[in-house]
PDB file of C-alpha atoms in Angstrom:
ATOM      1  CA  MET A  14     135.930 101.325 -28.789  1.00  0.00           C
ATOM      2  CA  ALA A  15     139.197 101.801 -26.608  1.00  0.00           C
ATOM      3  CA  ALA A  16     139.344  99.548 -23.090  1.00  0.00           C
ATOM      4  CA  GLN A  17     138.823 101.652 -20.310  1.00  0.00           C
ATOM      5  CA  MET A  18     141.870 103.592 -18.522  1.00  0.00           C
ATOM      6  CA  THR A  19     141.999 102.764 -15.160  1.00  0.00           C
ATOM      7  CA  ASP A  20     144.377 104.039 -11.897  1.00  0.00           C
ATOM      8  CA  ALA A  21     146.213 101.200 -12.387  1.00  0.00           C
ATOM      9  CA  HIS A  22     146.930 102.082 -15.560  1.00  0.00           C
ATOM     10  CA  ARG A  23     147.983 105.572 -14.802  1.00  0.00           C
ATOM     11  CA  ARG A  24     150.716 104.489 -12.352  1.00  0.00           C
ATOM     12  CA  PHE A  25     151.933 102.096 -14.738  1.00  0.00           C
ATOM     13  CA  LEU A  26     152.627 105.003 -17.065  1.00  0.00           C
ATOM     14  CA  GLN A  27     153.368 107.483 -14.338  1.00  0.00           C
ATOM     15  CA  VAL A  28     155.989 105.063 -13.168  1.00  0.00           C
ATOM     16  CA  LEU A  29     157.571 104.322 -16.683  1.00  0.00           C
ATOM     17  CA  MET A  30     157.397 108.261 -17.992  1.00  0.00           C
ATOM     18  CA  SER A  31     159.934 108.923 -14.107  1.00  0.00           C
ATOM     19  CA  HIS A  32     162.400 106.005 -15.626  1.00  0.00           C
ATOM     20  CA  GLY A  33     161.926 106.321 -19.119  1.00  0.00           C
ATOM     21  CA  ILE A  34     162.789 102.815 -20.118  1.00  0.00           C
ATOM     22  CA  MET A  35     162.772  99.630 -18.059  1.00  0.00           C
ATOM     23  CA  GLU A  36     163.654  96.036 -18.102  1.00  0.00           C
ATOM     24  CA  GLY A  37     160.498  93.303 -19.347  1.00  0.00           C
ATOM     25  CA  SER A  38     161.123  91.968 -15.891  1.00  0.00           C
ATOM     26  CA  GLU A  39     160.704  95.165 -14.445  1.00  0.00           C
ATOM     27  CA  ALA A  40     157.533  95.700 -16.689  1.00  0.00           C
ATOM     28  CA  ARG A  41     155.926  92.831 -15.568  1.00  0.00           C
ATOM     29  CA  LYS A  42     156.357  93.321 -11.811  1.00  0.00           C
ATOM     30  CA  LEU A  43     155.058  96.728 -11.940  1.00  0.00           C
ATOM     31  CA  HIS A  44     151.792  95.787 -13.813  1.00  0.00           C
ATOM     32  CA  ARG A  45     151.380  93.003 -11.430  1.00  0.00           C
ATOM     33  CA  CYS A  46     151.791  95.595  -8.525  1.00  0.00           C
ATOM     34  CA  SER A  47     149.550  98.731 -10.546  1.00  0.00           C
ATOM     35  CA  CYS A  48     146.550  96.213 -10.760  1.00  0.00           C
ATOM     36  CA  GLU A  49     147.109  94.658  -7.291  1.00  0.00           C
ATOM     37  CA  ILE A  50     147.203  98.490  -5.755  1.00  0.00           C
ATOM     38  CA  HIS A  51     144.649  99.068  -7.606  1.00  0.00           C
ATOM     39  CA  GLN A  52     142.561  95.911  -7.198  1.00  0.00           C
ATOM     40  CA  VAL A  53     142.133  95.564 -11.171  1.00  0.00           C
ATOM     41  CA  TYR A  54     141.767  91.793 -12.933  1.00  0.00           C
ATOM     42  CA  TYR A  55     145.519  91.383 -13.101  1.00  0.00           C
ATOM     43  CA  ALA A  56     146.457  88.119 -16.014  1.00  0.00           C
ATOM     44  CA  HIS A  57     150.547  87.451 -15.838  1.00  0.00           C
ATOM     45  CA  ASP A  58     150.377  87.154 -19.435  1.00  0.00           C
ATOM     46  CA  LYS A  59     148.990  90.019 -20.433  1.00  0.00           C
ATOM     47  CA  LEU A  60     151.041  92.900 -19.953  1.00  0.00           C
ATOM     48  CA  ASP A  61     151.054  93.865 -24.154  1.00  0.00           C
ATOM     49  CA  ASP A  62     146.838  93.662 -23.493  1.00  0.00           C
ATOM     50  CA  PHE A  63     147.503  96.016 -21.010  1.00  0.00           C
ATOM     51  CA  ILE A  64     150.127  98.375 -22.206  1.00  0.00           C
ATOM     52  CA  SER A  65     147.333  98.437 -25.788  1.00  0.00           C
ATOM     53  CA  THR A  66     144.985  99.713 -23.440  1.00  0.00           C
ATOM     54  CA  ILE A  67     147.190 103.253 -22.500  1.00  0.00           C
ATOM     55  CA  ASN A  68     148.547 103.717 -25.966  1.00  0.00           C
ATOM     56  CA  SER A  69     144.837 103.758 -27.228  1.00  0.00           C
ATOM     57  CA  HIS A  70     144.182 106.863 -25.240  1.00  0.00           C
ATOM     58  CA  LEU A  71     147.934 107.991 -25.759  1.00  0.00           C
ATOM     59  CA  GLN A  72     147.392 108.210 -29.185  1.00  0.00           C
ATOM     60  CA  PRO A  73     145.910 111.850 -29.242  1.00  0.00           C
ATOM     61  CA  LEU A  74     148.887 113.014 -26.972  1.00  0.00           C
ATOM     62  CA  PHE A  75     151.458 111.483 -30.237  1.00  0.00           C
ATOM     63  CA  MET A  76     152.978 108.911 -27.594  1.00  0.00           C
ATOM     64  CA  GLN A  77     153.359 105.566 -27.525  1.00  0.00           C
ATOM     65  CA  ILE A  78     154.943 102.557 -25.035  1.00  0.00           C
ATOM     66  CA  ARG A  79     156.752 100.371 -27.872  1.00  0.00           C
ATOM     67  CA  LYS A  80     158.142  97.790 -26.753  1.00  0.00           C
ATOM     68  CA  GLY A  81     161.960  96.533 -28.209  1.00  0.00           C
ATOM     69  CA  MET A  82     165.374  94.469 -27.125  1.00  0.00           C
ATOM     70  CA  SER A  83     168.616  94.847 -25.616  1.00  0.00           C
ATOM     71  CA  GLU A  84     171.300  94.187 -28.219  1.00  0.00           C
ATOM     72  CA  GLY A  85     173.785  92.880 -25.262  1.00  0.00           C
ATOM     73  CA  ASP A  86     171.050  89.776 -23.716  1.00  0.00           C
ATOM     74  CA  GLY A  87     168.639  89.935 -25.834  1.00  0.00           C
ATOM     75  CA  LYS A  88     166.161  91.366 -22.753  1.00  0.00           C
ATOM     76  CA  ALA A  89     162.868  92.811 -23.894  1.00  0.00           C
ATOM     77  CA  HIS A  90     162.653  96.448 -22.824  1.00  0.00           C
ATOM     78  CA  TYR A  91     159.543  98.966 -22.482  1.00  0.00           C
ATOM     79  CA  ALA A  92     160.163 102.517 -23.375  1.00  0.00           C
ATOM     80  CA  LEU A  93     157.829 105.705 -23.563  1.00  0.00           C
ATOM     81  CA  VAL A  94     158.355 107.577 -27.209  1.00  0.00           C
ATOM     82  CA  ASN A  95     157.435 111.241 -28.048  1.00  0.00           C
ATOM     83  CA  LEU A  96     155.943 111.065 -32.126  1.00  0.00           C
ATOM     84  CA  ALA A  97     155.032 114.035 -32.380  1.00  0.00           C
ATOM     85  CA  GLU A  98     159.135 115.590 -33.021  1.00  0.00           C
ATOM     86  CA  THR A  99     161.941 113.903 -34.092  1.00  0.00           C
ATOM     87  CA  GLU A 100     164.263 112.614 -31.388  1.00  0.00           C
ATOM     88  CA  ILE A 101     167.226 114.771 -32.140  1.00  0.00           C
ATOM     89  CA  THR A 102     164.856 117.604 -32.047  1.00  0.00           C
ATOM     90  CA  LYS A 103     163.373 116.551 -28.816  1.00  0.00           C
ATOM     91  CA  MET A 104     167.048 116.299 -27.276  1.00  0.00           C
ATOM     92  CA  ALA A 105     167.565 119.482 -28.159  1.00  0.00           C
ATOM     93  CA  SER A 106     165.574 120.802 -25.150  1.00  0.00           C
ATOM     94  CA  ASP A 107     168.464 119.309 -23.360  1.00  0.00           C
ATOM     95  CA  TYR A 108     171.725 119.332 -24.438  1.00  0.00           C
ATOM     96  CA  THR A 109     173.506 122.558 -26.301  1.00  0.00           C
ATOM     97  CA  GLU A 110     174.127 122.992 -30.182  1.00  0.00           C
ATOM     98  CA  ASN A 111     177.700 121.337 -29.812  1.00  0.00           C
ATOM     99  CA  GLU A 112     177.021 118.461 -27.444  1.00  0.00           C
ATOM    100  CA  LEU A 113     173.827 117.848 -30.057  1.00  0.00           C
ATOM    101  CA  GLU A 114     176.589 117.416 -32.441  1.00  0.00           C
ATOM    102  CA  LEU A 115     179.103 115.719 -30.969  1.00  0.00           C
ATOM    103  CA  PHE A 116     176.137 113.040 -30.871  1.00  0.00           C
ATOM    104  CA  ARG A 117     175.274 113.277 -34.195  1.00  0.00           C
ATOM    105  CA  LYS A 118     178.973 112.182 -34.443  1.00  0.00           C
ATOM    106  CA  THR A 119     179.136 109.815 -32.359  1.00  0.00           C
ATOM    107  CA  MET A 120     176.013 107.692 -34.137  1.00  0.00           C
ATOM    108  CA  ASP A 121     177.727 108.010 -37.164  1.00  0.00           C
ATOM    109  CA  LEU A 122     181.171 106.320 -35.590  1.00  0.00           C
ATOM    110  CA  ILE A 123     178.333 103.755 -33.972  1.00  0.00           C
ATOM    111  CA  ILE A 124     176.226 103.114 -37.275  1.00  0.00           C
ATOM    112  CA  LEU A 125     178.888 103.127 -39.452  1.00  0.00           C
ATOM    113  CA  SER A 126     181.293 100.517 -37.739  1.00  0.00           C
ATOM    114  CA  GLU A 127     181.567  96.999 -38.408  1.00  0.00           C
ATOM    115  CA  ASN A 128     180.478  96.136 -35.270  1.00  0.00           C
ATOM    116  CA  GLY A 129     177.710  98.522 -33.994  1.00  0.00           C
ATOM    117  CA  PHE A 130     180.807 100.168 -31.007  1.00  0.00           C
ATOM    118  CA  ALA A 131     182.874 103.487 -31.758  1.00  0.00           C
ATOM    119  CA  SER A 132     186.094 103.811 -29.211  1.00  0.00           C
ATOM    120  CA  SER A 133     185.812 106.743 -26.856  1.00  0.00           C
ATOM    121  CA  THR A 134     189.430 107.495 -28.138  1.00  0.00           C
ATOM    122  CA  ASP A 135     187.854 107.994 -31.860  1.00  0.00           C
ATOM    123  CA  ILE A 136     184.833 109.902 -30.305  1.00  0.00           C
ATOM    124  CA  LEU A 137     187.780 112.869 -28.084  1.00  0.00           C
ATOM    125  CA  ASN A 138     189.079 113.067 -31.680  1.00  0.00           C
ATOM    126  CA  LEU A 139     185.697 114.557 -32.963  1.00  0.00           C
ATOM    127  CA  ALA A 140     185.607 117.185 -30.127  1.00  0.00           C
ATOM    128  CA  ASP A 141     187.559 119.716 -31.593  1.00  0.00           C
ATOM    129  CA  GLN A 142     186.243 119.037 -35.047  1.00  0.00           C
ATOM    130  CA  LEU A 143     182.905 120.146 -34.238  1.00  0.00           C
ATOM    131  CA  LYS A 144     181.613 123.202 -36.838  1.00  0.00           C
ATOM    132  CA  THR A 145     179.031 124.637 -33.804  1.00  0.00           C
ATOM    133  CA  LYS A 146     182.204 125.124 -30.870  1.00  0.00           C
ATOM    134  CA  LYS A 147     184.903 123.117 -30.858  1.00  0.00           C
ATOM    135  CA  MET A 148     185.213 120.828 -27.276  1.00  0.00           C
ATOM    136  CA  LYS A 149     188.191 119.967 -25.135  1.00  0.00           C
ATOM    137  CA  LYS A 150     188.727 116.614 -24.625  1.00  0.00           C
ATOM    138  CA  LYS A 151     187.892 116.550 -20.998  1.00  0.00           C
ATOM    139  CA  GLU A 152     184.855 118.368 -21.765  1.00  0.00           C
ATOM    140  CA  ALA A 153     184.153 115.842 -24.284  1.00  0.00           C
ATOM    141  CA  GLU A 154     184.298 113.176 -21.736  1.00  0.00           C
ATOM    142  CA  GLN A 155     181.711 114.674 -19.427  1.00  0.00           C
ATOM    143  CA  VAL A 156     179.559 114.933 -22.247  1.00  0.00           C
ATOM    144  CA  LEU A 157     179.739 111.271 -22.807  1.00  0.00           C
ATOM    145  CA  LYS A 158     178.934 110.478 -19.249  1.00  0.00           C
ATOM    146  CA  VAL A 159     175.979 112.469 -19.167  1.00  0.00           C
ATOM    147  CA  PHE A 160     174.673 110.844 -22.581  1.00  0.00           C
ATOM    148  CA  VAL A 161     174.947 107.375 -20.719  1.00  0.00           C
ATOM    149  CA  GLU A 162     173.601 109.066 -17.792  1.00  0.00           C
ATOM    150  CA  ASP A 163     170.632 109.958 -20.184  1.00  0.00           C
ATOM    151  CA  LYS A 164     170.755 106.375 -21.509  1.00  0.00           C
ATOM    152  CA  TRP A 165     171.316 107.652 -24.552  1.00  0.00           C
ATOM    153  CA  LEU A 166     174.476 105.739 -25.303  1.00  0.00           C
ATOM    154  CA  SER A 167     175.780 102.425 -23.154  1.00  0.00           C
ATOM    155  CA  GLU A 168     179.774 102.192 -22.034  1.00  0.00           C
ATOM    156  CA  ARG A 169     181.867  99.162 -21.714  1.00  0.00           C
ATOM    157  CA  ASN A 170     185.779  99.521 -21.155  1.00  0.00           C
ATOM    158  CA  GLY A 171     185.937 102.422 -23.121  1.00  0.00           C
ATOM    159  CA  GLU A 172     183.503 101.140 -26.405  1.00  0.00           C
ATOM    160  CA  TYR A 173     180.472 103.371 -26.639  1.00  0.00           C
ATOM    161  CA  THR A 174     177.050 102.015 -28.572  1.00  0.00           C
ATOM    162  CA  LEU A 175     173.605 102.559 -28.620  1.00  0.00           C
ATOM    163  CA  HIS A 176     171.467 102.239 -25.637  1.00  0.00           C
ATOM    164  CA  THR A 177     168.171 100.016 -25.688  1.00  0.00           C
ATOM    165  CA  ARG A 178     166.429 103.151 -25.246  1.00  0.00           C
ATOM    166  CA  CYS A 179     167.988 105.392 -27.758  1.00  0.00           C
ATOM    167  CA  ILE A 180     167.116 102.615 -30.339  1.00  0.00           C
ATOM    168  CA  ILE A 181     163.695 101.813 -29.373  1.00  0.00           C
ATOM    169  CA  GLU A 182     163.416 106.416 -29.995  1.00  0.00           C
ATOM    170  CA  MET A 183     165.522 106.915 -32.689  1.00  0.00           C
ATOM    171  CA  GLU A 184     164.388 103.544 -34.510  1.00  0.00           C
ATOM    172  CA  GLN A 185     162.905 105.719 -37.095  1.00  0.00           C
ATOM    173  CA  TYR A 186     165.056 108.266 -37.556  1.00  0.00           C
ATOM    174  CA  ILE A 187     168.099 105.934 -38.421  1.00  0.00           C
ATOM    175  CA  LEU A 188     166.317 104.375 -40.827  1.00  0.00           C
ATOM    176  CA  SER A 189     164.960 107.203 -43.028  1.00  0.00           C
ATOM    177  CA  ASN A 190     168.771 109.136 -42.384  1.00  0.00           C
ATOM    178  CA  TYR A 191     171.349 106.199 -43.085  1.00  0.00           C
ATOM    179  CA  GLN A 192     169.416 104.325 -45.605  1.00  0.00           C
ATOM    180  CA  ASP A 193     172.446 102.912 -46.624  1.00  0.00           C
ATOM    181  CA  VAL A 194     173.713 100.982 -43.497  1.00  0.00           C
ATOM    182  CA  ALA A 195     170.798 100.609 -41.302  1.00  0.00           C
ATOM    183  CA  ARG A 196     168.809  97.461 -41.267  1.00  0.00           C
ATOM    184  CA  LYS A 197     166.682  95.595 -39.401  1.00  0.00           C
ATOM    185  CA  CYS A 198     167.012  92.273 -37.675  1.00  0.00           C
ATOM    186  CA  ASN A 199     165.851  89.546 -39.858  1.00  0.00           C
ATOM    187  CA  ILE A 200     164.878  87.050 -36.820  1.00  0.00           C
ATOM    188  CA  CYS A 201     163.106  90.155 -34.505  1.00  0.00           C
ATOM    189  CA  HIS A 202     162.485  92.575 -37.472  1.00  0.00           C
ATOM    190  CA  SER A 203     163.934  95.464 -35.092  1.00  0.00           C
ATOM    191  CA  LEU A 204     166.744  97.735 -36.029  1.00  0.00           C
ATOM    192  CA  ALA A 205     170.129  96.007 -35.711  1.00  0.00           C
ATOM    193  CA  ILE A 206     172.875  98.216 -34.387  1.00  0.00           C
ATOM    194  CA  GLN A 207     174.989  95.140 -32.795  1.00  0.00           C
ATOM    195  CA  SER A 208     174.817  92.152 -36.129  1.00  0.00           C
ATOM    196  CA  GLN A 209     175.789  90.201 -37.865  1.00  0.00           C
ATOM    197  CA  VAL A 210     176.027  89.996 -41.329  1.00  0.00           C
ATOM    198  CA  CYS A 211     175.706  87.009 -44.171  1.00  0.00           C
ATOM    199  CA  GLU A 212     178.476  87.448 -46.687  1.00  0.00           C
ATOM    200  CA  SER A 213     176.002  85.902 -49.330  1.00  0.00           C
ATOM    201  CA  CYS A 214     172.956  87.671 -49.173  1.00  0.00           C
ATOM    202  CA  GLY A 215     173.264  90.863 -46.276  1.00  0.00           C
ATOM    203  CA  THR A 216     170.662  89.075 -44.009  1.00  0.00           C
ATOM    204  CA  GLY A 217     171.348  91.279 -40.677  1.00  0.00           C
ATOM    205  CA  MET A 218     170.780  89.630 -37.131  1.00  0.00           C
ATOM    206  CA  HIS A 219     171.010  91.111 -33.925  1.00  0.00           C
ATOM    207  CA  LEU A 220     173.508  89.088 -31.831  1.00  0.00           C
ATOM    208  CA  PRO A 221     170.933  87.290 -29.189  1.00  0.00           C
ATOM    209  CA  CYS A 222     169.025  86.749 -32.510  1.00  0.00           C
ATOM    210  CA  VAL A 223     171.976  85.049 -33.659  1.00  0.00           C
ATOM    211  CA  ARG A 224     172.764  82.928 -30.900  1.00  0.00           C
ATOM    212  CA  LYS A 225     168.869  81.787 -30.512  1.00  0.00           C
ATOM    213  CA  TYR A 226     168.026  80.809 -33.986  1.00  0.00           C
ATOM    214  CA  PHE A 227     171.182  78.747 -34.757  1.00  0.00           C
ATOM    215  CA  ARG A 228     171.033  77.083 -31.325  1.00  0.00           C
ATOM    216  CA  ALA A 229     169.440  74.032 -32.604  1.00  0.00           C
ATOM    217  CA  GLN A 230     171.388  73.829 -35.608  1.00  0.00           C
ATOM    218  CA  THR A 231     173.873  71.330 -36.606  1.00  0.00           C
ATOM    219  CA  GLU A 232     175.353  73.776 -39.625  1.00  0.00           C
ATOM    220  CA  PRO A 233     174.245  77.206 -39.650  1.00  0.00           C
ATOM    221  CA  ARG A 234     172.539  78.485 -43.058  1.00  0.00           C
ATOM    222  CA  CYS A 235     171.149  82.107 -43.744  1.00  0.00           C
ATOM    223  CA  PRO A 236     167.923  82.293 -42.914  1.00  0.00           C
ATOM    224  CA  GLN A 237     167.246  84.448 -46.657  1.00  0.00           C
ATOM    225  CA  CYS A 238     169.979  82.846 -48.759  1.00  0.00           C
ATOM    226  CA  ASN A 239     170.773  79.624 -46.837  1.00  0.00           C
ATOM    227  CA  ASP A 240     173.722  79.886 -47.789  1.00  0.00           C
ATOM    228  CA  PHE A 241     176.856  78.880 -44.703  1.00  0.00           C
ATOM    229  CA  TRP A 242     176.875  81.102 -41.923  1.00  0.00           C
ATOM    230  CA  SER A 243     180.730  82.040 -42.202  1.00  0.00           C
ATOM    231  CA  CYS A 244     180.330  84.513 -38.882  1.00  0.00           C
ATOM    232  CA  ASP A 245     181.071  82.891 -35.390  1.00  0.00           C
ATOM    233  CA  ILE A 246     178.008  82.062 -33.435  1.00  0.00           C
ATOM    234  CA  PRO A 247     178.029  84.012 -30.012  1.00  0.00           C
ATOM    235  CA  GLY A 248     177.622  81.767 -27.346  1.00  0.00           C
ATOM    236  CA  THR A 249     178.934  78.686 -28.577  1.00  0.00           C
ATOM    237  CA  LYS A 250     182.233  77.561 -27.867  1.00  0.00           C
ATOM    238  CA  GLN A 251     184.697  77.527 -30.500  1.00  0.00           C
TER     239      GLN A 251
END
């Protein structure tokens, strides 16, 4: 039988819903704060159990709080995911058809790239090739800005990648629709967009997972085939 939902659980859920996604440290603070306000037993190492209780009550609503990882710094994040709709369908209520087409084409560029990024130049060049309705570059720039604000994309120095929220919510969609190229990280088993790949066997790993896995090794070897890992290890001095 599912554990009882308390006002502490409800508060946690409401705040997470308003944010859409929350970094692990913020979620831990919210867990403690929710328990203290509603005088519910609090244990600092029981956040996942606390969330599991919420998820058991969200199940009939086809919703779930999922944990994921930022590909940039490896930090944990929690996002509320709607399981009843495909993610692109869900976006359809917020964006026009040509905005959605631009997002899909941007996603293609990012997922099919070698490093998990697409340049703003390459994305803007797609704006006047849209089948639904062509966009001017200025208009496309504004749409990209909205995708960043809504946490579907992240931007750094004119390069775009999928936001952590997008990866958590769209993992199944991406694995199904990009079967030839989408891969899970060999270490954390989550979808890896920004990753390094073993030249010998094709095993992929997130950059933070690569850094962590090889930290204590004098000679980096693939965890799958044991061949020498030829990529530069991020965060190490060459």
